[in-house]
PDB file of N, CA and C in Angstrom:
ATOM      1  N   UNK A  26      22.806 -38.430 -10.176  1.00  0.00           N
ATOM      2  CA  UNK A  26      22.050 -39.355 -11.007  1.00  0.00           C
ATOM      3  C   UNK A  26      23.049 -40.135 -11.849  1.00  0.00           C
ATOM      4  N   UNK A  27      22.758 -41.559 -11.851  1.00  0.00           N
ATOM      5  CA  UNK A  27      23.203 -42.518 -12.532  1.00  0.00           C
ATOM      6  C   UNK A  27      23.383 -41.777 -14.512  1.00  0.00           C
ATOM      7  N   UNK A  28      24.292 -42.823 -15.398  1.00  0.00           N
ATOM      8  CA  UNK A  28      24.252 -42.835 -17.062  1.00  0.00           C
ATOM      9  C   UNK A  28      23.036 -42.910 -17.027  1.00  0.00           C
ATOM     10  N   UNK A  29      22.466 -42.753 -18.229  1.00  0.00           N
ATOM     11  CA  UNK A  29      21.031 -43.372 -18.541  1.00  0.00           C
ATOM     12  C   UNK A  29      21.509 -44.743 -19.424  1.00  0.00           C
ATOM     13  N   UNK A  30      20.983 -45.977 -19.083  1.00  0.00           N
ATOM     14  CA  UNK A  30      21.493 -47.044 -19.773  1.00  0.00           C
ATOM     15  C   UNK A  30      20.269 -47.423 -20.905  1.00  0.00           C
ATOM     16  N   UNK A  31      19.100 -47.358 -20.358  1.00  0.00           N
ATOM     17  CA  UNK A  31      18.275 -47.957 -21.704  1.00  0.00           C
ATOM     18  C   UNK A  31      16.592 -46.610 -21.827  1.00  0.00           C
ATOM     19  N   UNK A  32      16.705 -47.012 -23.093  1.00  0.00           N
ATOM     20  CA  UNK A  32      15.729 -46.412 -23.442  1.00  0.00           C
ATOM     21  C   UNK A  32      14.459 -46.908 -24.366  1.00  0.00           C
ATOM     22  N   UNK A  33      12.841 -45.936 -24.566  1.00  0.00           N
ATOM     23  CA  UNK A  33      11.927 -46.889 -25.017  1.00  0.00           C
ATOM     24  C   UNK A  33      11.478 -45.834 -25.815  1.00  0.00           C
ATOM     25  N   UNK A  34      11.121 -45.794 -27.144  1.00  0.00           N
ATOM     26  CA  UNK A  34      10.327 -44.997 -27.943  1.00  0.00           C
ATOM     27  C   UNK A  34       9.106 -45.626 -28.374  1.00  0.00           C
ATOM     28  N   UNK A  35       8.105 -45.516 -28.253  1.00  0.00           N
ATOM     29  CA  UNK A  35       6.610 -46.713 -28.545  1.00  0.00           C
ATOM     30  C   UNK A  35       6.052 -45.631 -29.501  1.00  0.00           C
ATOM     31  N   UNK A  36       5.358 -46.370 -30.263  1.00  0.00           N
ATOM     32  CA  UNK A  36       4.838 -45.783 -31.587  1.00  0.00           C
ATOM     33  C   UNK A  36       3.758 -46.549 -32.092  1.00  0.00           C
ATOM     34  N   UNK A  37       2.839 -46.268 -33.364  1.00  0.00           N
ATOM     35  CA  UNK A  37       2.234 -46.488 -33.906  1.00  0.00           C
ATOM     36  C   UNK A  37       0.749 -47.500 -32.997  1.00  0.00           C
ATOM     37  N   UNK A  38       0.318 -46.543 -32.630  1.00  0.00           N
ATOM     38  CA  UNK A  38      -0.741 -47.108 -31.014  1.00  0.00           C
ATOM     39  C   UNK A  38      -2.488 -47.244 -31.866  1.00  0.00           C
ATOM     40  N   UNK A  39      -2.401 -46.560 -33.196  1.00  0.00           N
ATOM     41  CA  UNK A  39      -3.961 -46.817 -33.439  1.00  0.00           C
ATOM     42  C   UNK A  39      -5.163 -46.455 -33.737  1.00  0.00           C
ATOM     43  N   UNK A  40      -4.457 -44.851 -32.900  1.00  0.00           N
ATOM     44  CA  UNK A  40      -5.810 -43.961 -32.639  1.00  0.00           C
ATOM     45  C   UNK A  40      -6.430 -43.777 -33.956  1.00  0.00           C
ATOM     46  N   UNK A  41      -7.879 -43.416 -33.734  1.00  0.00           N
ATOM     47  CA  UNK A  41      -8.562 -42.794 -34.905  1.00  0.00           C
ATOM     48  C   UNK A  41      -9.588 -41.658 -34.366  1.00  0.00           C
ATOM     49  N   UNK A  42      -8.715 -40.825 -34.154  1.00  0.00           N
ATOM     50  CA  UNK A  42      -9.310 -39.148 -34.086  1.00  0.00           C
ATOM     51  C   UNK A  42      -9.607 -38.638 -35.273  1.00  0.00           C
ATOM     52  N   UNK A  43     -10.910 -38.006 -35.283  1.00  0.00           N
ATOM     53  CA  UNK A  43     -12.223 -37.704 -35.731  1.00  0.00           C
ATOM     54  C   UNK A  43     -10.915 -36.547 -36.996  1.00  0.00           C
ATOM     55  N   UNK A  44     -11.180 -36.444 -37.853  1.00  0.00           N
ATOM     56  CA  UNK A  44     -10.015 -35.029 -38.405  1.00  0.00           C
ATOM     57  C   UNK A  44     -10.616 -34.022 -38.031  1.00  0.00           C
ATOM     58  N   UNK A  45     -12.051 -33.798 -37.937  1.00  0.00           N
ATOM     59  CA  UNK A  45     -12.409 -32.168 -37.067  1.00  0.00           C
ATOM     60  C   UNK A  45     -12.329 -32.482 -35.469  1.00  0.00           C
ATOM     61  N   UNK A  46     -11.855 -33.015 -34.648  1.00  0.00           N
ATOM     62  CA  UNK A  46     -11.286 -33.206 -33.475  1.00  0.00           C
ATOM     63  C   UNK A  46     -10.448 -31.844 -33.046  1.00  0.00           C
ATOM     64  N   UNK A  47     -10.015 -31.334 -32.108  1.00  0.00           N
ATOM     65  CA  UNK A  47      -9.117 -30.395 -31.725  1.00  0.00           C
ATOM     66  C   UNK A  47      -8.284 -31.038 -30.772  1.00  0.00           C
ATOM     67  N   UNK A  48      -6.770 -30.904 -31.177  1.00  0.00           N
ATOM     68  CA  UNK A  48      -6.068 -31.415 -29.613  1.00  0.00           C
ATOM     69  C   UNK A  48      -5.351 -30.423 -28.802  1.00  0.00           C
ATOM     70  N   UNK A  49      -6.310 -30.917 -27.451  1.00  0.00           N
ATOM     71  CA  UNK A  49      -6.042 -29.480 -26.663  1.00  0.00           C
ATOM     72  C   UNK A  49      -4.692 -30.072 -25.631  1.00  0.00           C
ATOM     73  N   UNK A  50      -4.353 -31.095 -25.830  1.00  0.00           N
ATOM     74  CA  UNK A  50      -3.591 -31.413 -24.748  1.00  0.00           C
ATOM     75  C   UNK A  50      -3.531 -32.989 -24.819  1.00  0.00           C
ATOM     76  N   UNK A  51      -2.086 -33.865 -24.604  1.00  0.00           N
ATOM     77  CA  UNK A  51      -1.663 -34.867 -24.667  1.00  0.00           C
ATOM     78  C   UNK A  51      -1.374 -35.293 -23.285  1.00  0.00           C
ATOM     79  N   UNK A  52      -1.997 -36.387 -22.609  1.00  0.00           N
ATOM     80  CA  UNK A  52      -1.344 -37.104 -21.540  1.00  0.00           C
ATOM     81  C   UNK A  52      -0.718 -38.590 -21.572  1.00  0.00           C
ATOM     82  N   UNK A  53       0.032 -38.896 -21.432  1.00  0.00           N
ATOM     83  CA  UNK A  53       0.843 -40.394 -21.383  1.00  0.00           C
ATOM     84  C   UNK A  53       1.144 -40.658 -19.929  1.00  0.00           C
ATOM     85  N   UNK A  54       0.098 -42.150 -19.676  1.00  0.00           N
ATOM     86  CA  UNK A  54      -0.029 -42.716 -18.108  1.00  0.00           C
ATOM     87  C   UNK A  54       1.118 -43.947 -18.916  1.00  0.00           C
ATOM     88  N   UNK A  55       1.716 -43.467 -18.142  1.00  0.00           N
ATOM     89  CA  UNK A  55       3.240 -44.423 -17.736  1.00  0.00           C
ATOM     90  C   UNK A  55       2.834 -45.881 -16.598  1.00  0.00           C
ATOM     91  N   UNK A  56       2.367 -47.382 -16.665  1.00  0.00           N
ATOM     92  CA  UNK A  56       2.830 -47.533 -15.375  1.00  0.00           C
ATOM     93  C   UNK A  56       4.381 -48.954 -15.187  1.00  0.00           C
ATOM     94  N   UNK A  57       4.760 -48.328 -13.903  1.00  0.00           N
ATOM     95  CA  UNK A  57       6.027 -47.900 -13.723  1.00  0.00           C
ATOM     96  C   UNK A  57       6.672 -48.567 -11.830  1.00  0.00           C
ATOM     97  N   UNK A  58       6.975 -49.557 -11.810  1.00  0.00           N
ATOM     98  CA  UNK A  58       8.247 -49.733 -10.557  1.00  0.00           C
ATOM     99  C   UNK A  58       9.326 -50.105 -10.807  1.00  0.00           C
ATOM    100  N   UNK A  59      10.079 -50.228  -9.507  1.00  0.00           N
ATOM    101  CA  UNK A  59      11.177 -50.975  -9.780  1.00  0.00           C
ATOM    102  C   UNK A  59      11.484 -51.578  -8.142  1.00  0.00           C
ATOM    103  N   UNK A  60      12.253 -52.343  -8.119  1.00  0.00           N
ATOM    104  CA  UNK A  60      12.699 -53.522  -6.879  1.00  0.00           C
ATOM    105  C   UNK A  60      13.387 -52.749  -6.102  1.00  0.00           C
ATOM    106  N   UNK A  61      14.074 -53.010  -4.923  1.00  0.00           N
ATOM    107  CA  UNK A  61      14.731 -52.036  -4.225  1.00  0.00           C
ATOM    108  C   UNK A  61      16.237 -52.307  -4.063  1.00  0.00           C
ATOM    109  N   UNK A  62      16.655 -53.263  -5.137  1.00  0.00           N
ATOM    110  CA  UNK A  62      18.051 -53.182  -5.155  1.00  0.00           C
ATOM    111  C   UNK A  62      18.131 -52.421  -6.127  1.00  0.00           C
ATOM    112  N   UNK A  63      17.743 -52.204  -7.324  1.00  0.00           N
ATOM    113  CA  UNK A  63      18.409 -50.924  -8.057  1.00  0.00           C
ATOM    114  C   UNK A  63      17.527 -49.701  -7.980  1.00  0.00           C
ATOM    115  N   UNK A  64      18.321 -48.516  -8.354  1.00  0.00           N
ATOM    116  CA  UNK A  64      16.846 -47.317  -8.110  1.00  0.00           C
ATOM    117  C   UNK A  64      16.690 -47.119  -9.440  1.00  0.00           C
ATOM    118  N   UNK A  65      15.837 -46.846 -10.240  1.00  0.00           N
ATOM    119  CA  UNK A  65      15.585 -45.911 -11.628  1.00  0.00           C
ATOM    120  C   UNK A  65      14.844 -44.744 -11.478  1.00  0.00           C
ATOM    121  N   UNK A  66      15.211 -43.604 -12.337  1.00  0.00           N
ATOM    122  CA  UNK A  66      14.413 -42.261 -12.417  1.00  0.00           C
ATOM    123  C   UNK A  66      14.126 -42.341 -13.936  1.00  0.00           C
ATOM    124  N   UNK A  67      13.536 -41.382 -14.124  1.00  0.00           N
ATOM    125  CA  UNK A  67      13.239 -40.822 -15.246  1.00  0.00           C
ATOM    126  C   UNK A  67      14.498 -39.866 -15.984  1.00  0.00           C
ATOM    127  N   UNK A  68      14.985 -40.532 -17.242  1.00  0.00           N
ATOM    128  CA  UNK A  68      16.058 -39.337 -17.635  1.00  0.00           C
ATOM    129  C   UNK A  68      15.462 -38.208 -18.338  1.00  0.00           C
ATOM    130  N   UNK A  69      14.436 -38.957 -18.979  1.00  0.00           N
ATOM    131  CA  UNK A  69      13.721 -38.178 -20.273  1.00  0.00           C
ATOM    132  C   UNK A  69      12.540 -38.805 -20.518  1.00  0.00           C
ATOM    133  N   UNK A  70      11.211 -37.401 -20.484  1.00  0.00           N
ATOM    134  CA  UNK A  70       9.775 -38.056 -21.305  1.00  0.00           C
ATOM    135  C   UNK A  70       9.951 -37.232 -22.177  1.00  0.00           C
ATOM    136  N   UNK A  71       9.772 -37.728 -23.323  1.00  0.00           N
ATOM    137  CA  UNK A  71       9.597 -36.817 -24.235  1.00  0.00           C
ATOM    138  C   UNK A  71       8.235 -37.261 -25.370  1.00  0.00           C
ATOM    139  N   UNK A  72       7.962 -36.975 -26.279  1.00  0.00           N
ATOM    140  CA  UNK A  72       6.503 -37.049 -27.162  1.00  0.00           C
ATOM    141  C   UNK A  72       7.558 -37.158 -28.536  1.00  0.00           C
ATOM    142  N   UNK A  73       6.871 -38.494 -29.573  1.00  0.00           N
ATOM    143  CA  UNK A  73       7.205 -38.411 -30.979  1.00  0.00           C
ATOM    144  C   UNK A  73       6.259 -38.331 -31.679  1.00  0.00           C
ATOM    145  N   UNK A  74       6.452 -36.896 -32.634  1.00  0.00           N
ATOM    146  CA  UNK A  74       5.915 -36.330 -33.813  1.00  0.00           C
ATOM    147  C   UNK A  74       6.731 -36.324 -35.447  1.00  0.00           C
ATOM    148  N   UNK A  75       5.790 -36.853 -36.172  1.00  0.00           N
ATOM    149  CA  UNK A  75       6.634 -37.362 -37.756  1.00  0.00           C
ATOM    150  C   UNK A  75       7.872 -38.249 -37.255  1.00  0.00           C
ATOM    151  N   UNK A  76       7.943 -39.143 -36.241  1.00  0.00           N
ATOM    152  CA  UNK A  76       9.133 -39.916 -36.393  1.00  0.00           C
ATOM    153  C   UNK A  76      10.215 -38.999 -35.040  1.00  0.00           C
ATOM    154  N   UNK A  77       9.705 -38.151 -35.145  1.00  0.00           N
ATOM    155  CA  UNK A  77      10.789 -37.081 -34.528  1.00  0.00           C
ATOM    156  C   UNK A  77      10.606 -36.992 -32.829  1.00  0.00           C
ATOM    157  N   UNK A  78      11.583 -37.274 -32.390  1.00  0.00           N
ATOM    158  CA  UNK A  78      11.919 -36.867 -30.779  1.00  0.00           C
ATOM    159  C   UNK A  78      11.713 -35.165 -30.386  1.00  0.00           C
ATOM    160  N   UNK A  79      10.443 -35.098 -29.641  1.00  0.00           N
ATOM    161  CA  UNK A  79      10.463 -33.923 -29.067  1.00  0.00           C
ATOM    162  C   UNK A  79      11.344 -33.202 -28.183  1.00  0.00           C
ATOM    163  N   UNK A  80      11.779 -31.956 -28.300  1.00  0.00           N
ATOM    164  CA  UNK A  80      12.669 -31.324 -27.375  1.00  0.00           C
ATOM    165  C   UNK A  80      12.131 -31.182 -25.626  1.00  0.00           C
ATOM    166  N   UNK A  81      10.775 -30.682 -25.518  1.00  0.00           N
ATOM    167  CA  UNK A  81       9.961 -30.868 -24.627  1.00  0.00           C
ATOM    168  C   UNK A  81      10.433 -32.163 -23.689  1.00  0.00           C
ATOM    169  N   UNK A  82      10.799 -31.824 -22.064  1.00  0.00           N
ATOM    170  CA  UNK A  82      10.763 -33.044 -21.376  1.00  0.00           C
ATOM    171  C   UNK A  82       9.590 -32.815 -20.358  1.00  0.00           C
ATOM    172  N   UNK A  83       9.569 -34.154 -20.114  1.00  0.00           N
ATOM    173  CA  UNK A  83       8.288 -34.277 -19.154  1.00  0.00           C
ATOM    174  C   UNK A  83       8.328 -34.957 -18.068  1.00  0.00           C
ATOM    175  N   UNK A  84      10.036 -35.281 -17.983  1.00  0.00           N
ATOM    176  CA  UNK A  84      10.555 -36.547 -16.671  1.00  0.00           C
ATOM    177  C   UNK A  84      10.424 -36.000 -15.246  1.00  0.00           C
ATOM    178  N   UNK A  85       9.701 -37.179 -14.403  1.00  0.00           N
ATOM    179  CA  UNK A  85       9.874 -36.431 -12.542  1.00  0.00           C
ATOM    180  C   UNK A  85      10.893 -37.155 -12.213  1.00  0.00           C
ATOM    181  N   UNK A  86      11.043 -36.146 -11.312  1.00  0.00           N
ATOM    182  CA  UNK A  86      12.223 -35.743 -10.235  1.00  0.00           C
ATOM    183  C   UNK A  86      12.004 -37.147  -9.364  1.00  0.00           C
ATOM    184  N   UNK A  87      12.887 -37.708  -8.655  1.00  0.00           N
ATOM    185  CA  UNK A  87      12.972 -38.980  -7.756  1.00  0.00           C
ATOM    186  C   UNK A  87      13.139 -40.140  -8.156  1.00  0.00           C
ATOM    187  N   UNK A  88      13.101 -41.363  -7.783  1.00  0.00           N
ATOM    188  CA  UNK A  88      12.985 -42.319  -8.018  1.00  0.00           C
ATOM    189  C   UNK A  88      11.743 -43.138  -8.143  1.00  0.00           C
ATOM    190  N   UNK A  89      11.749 -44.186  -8.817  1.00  0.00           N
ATOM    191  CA  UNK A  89      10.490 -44.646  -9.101  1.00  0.00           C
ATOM    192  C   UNK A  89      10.435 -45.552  -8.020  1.00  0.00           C
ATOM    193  N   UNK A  90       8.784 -45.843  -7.450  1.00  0.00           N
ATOM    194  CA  UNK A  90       8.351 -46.847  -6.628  1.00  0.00           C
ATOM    195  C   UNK A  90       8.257 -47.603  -6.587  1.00  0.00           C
ATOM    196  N   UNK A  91       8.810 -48.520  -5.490  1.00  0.00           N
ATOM    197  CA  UNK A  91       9.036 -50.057  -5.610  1.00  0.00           C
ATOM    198  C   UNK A  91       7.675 -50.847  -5.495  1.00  0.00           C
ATOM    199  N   UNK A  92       6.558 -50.422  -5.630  1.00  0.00           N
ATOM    200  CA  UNK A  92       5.422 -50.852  -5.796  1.00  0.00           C
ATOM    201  C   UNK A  92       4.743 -50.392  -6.983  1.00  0.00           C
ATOM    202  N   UNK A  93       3.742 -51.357  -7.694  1.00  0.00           N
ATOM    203  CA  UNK A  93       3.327 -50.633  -9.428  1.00  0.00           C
ATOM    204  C   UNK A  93       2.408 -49.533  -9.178  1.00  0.00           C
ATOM    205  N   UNK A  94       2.920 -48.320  -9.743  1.00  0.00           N
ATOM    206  CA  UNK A  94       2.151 -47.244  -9.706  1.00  0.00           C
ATOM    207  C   UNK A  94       1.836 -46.697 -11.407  1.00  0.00           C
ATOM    208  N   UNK A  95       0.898 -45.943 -11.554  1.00  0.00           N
ATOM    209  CA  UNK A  95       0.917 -45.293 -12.698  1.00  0.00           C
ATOM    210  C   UNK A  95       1.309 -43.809 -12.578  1.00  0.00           C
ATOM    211  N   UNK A  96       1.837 -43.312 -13.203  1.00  0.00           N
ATOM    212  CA  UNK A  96       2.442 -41.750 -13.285  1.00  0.00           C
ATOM    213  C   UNK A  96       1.871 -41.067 -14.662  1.00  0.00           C
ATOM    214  N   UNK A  97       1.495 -39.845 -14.623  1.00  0.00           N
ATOM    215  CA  UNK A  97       1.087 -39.079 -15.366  1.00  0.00           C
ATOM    216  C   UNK A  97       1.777 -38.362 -15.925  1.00  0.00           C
ATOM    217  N   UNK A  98       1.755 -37.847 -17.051  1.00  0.00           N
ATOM    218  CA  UNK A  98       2.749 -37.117 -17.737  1.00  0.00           C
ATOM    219  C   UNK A  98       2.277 -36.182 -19.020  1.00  0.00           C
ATOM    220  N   UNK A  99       2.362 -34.832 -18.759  1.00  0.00           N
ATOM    221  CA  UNK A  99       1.731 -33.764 -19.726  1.00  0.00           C
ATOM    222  C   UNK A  99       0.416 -34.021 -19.056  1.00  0.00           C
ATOM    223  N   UNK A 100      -0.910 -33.442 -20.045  1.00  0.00           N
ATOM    224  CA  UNK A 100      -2.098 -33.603 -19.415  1.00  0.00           C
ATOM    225  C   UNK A 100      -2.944 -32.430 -20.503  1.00  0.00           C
ATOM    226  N   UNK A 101      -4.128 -32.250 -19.913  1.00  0.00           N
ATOM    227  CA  UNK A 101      -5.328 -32.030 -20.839  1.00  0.00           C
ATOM    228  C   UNK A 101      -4.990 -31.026 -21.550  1.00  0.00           C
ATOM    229  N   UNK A 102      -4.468 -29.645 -20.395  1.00  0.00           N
ATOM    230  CA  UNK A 102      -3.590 -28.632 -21.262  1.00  0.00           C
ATOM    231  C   UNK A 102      -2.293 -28.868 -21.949  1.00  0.00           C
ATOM    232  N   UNK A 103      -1.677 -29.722 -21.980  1.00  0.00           N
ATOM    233  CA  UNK A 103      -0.421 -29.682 -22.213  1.00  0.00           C
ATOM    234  C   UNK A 103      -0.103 -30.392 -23.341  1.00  0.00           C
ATOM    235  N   UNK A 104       0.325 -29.399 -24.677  1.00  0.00           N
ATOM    236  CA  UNK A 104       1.068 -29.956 -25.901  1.00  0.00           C
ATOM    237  C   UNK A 104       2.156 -30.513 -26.341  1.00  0.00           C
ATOM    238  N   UNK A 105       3.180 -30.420 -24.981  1.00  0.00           N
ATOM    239  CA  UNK A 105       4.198 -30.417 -25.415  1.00  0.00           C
ATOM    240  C   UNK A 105       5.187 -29.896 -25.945  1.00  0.00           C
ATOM    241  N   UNK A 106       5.072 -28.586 -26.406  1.00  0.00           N
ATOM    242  CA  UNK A 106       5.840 -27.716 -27.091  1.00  0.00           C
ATOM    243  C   UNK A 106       5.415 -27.432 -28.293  1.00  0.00           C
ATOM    244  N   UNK A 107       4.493 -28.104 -29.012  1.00  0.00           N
ATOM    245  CA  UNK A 107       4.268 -28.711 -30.295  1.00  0.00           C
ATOM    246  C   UNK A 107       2.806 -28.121 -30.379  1.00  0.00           C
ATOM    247  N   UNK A 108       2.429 -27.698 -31.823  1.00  0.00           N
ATOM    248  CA  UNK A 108       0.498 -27.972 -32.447  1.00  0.00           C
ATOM    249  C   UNK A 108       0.578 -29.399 -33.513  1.00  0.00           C
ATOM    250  N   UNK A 109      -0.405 -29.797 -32.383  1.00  0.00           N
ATOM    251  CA  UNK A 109      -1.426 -30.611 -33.258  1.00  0.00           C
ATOM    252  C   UNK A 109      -2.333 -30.995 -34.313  1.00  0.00           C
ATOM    253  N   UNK A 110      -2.872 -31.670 -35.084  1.00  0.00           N
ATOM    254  CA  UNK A 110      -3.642 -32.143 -35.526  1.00  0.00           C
ATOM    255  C   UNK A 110      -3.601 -33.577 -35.256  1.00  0.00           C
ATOM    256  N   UNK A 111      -5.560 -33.812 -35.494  1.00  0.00           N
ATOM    257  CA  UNK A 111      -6.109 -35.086 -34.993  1.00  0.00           C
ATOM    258  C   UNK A 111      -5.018 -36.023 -36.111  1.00  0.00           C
ATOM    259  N   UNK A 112      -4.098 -35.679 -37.564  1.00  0.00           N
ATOM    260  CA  UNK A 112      -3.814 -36.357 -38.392  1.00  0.00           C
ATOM    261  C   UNK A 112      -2.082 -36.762 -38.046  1.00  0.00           C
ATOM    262  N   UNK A 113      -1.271 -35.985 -37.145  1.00  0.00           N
ATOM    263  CA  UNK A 113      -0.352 -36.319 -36.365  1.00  0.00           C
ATOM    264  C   UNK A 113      -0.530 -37.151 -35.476  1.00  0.00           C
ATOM    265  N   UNK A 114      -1.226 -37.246 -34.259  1.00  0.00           N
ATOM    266  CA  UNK A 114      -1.675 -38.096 -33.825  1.00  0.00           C
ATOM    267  C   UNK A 114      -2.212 -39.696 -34.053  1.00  0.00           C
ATOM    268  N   UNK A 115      -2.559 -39.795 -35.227  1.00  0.00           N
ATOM    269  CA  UNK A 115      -3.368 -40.716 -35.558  1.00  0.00           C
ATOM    270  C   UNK A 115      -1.983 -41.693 -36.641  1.00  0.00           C
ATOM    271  N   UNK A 116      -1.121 -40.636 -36.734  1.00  0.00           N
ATOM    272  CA  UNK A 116       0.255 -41.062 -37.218  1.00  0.00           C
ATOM    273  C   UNK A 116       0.894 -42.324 -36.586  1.00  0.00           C
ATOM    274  N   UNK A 117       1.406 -43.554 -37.674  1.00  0.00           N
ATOM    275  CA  UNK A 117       1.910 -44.699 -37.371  1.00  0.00           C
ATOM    276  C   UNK A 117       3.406 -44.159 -36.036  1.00  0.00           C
ATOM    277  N   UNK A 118       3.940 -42.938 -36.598  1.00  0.00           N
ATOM    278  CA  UNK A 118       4.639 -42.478 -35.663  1.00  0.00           C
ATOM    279  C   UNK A 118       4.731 -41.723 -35.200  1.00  0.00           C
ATOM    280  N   UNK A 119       3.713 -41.580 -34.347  1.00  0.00           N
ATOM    281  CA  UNK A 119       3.473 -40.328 -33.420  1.00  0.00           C
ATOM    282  C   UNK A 119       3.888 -41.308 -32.111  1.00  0.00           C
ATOM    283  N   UNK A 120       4.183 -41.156 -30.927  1.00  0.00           N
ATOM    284  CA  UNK A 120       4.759 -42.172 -29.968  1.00  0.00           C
ATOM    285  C   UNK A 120       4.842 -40.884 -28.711  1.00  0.00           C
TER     286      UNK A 120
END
């Protein structure tokens, strides 16, 4: 595998979860190609909580498809490493 040359942290998205809400699980639909002169993978998914880069990765294996696909990442069970509240989430920087 290639350096990793660039990277994207996205934040402050909006939500307004209920505060008696429960979060049982975080998914992030990625969508995602690339052309077939260069290849890209995934170096790192990771989840931001208080500002903070999660240790938790969530990157697949291969290269990405030269046609637009969406990819899934974590899912209904899956926290991330991390507990929740609906008030993290709903955080300008949660990402």
């Amino acid at each position: 595998m290639g350096q990793a040359t660039n990277w994207l942290k996205a934040t402050d998205f909006g939500f307004a979860i209920a505060p008696s809400a429960k979060v049982v699980g975080i998914k992030v639909r990625w969508e995602r190609s690339t052309n077939t002169a260069v290849a890209i993978s995934d170096n790192a998914v990771r989840i931001v909580k208080s500002g903070t880069i999660g240790s938790t990765d969530r990157s697949a294996a291969g290269n990405w498809p030269t046609s637009d696909t969406y990819k899934d990442y974590g899912g209904s069970g899956d926290l991330w490493g991390e507990t929740w509240t609906p008030t993290d989430i709903n955080a300008s920087d949660f990402g």
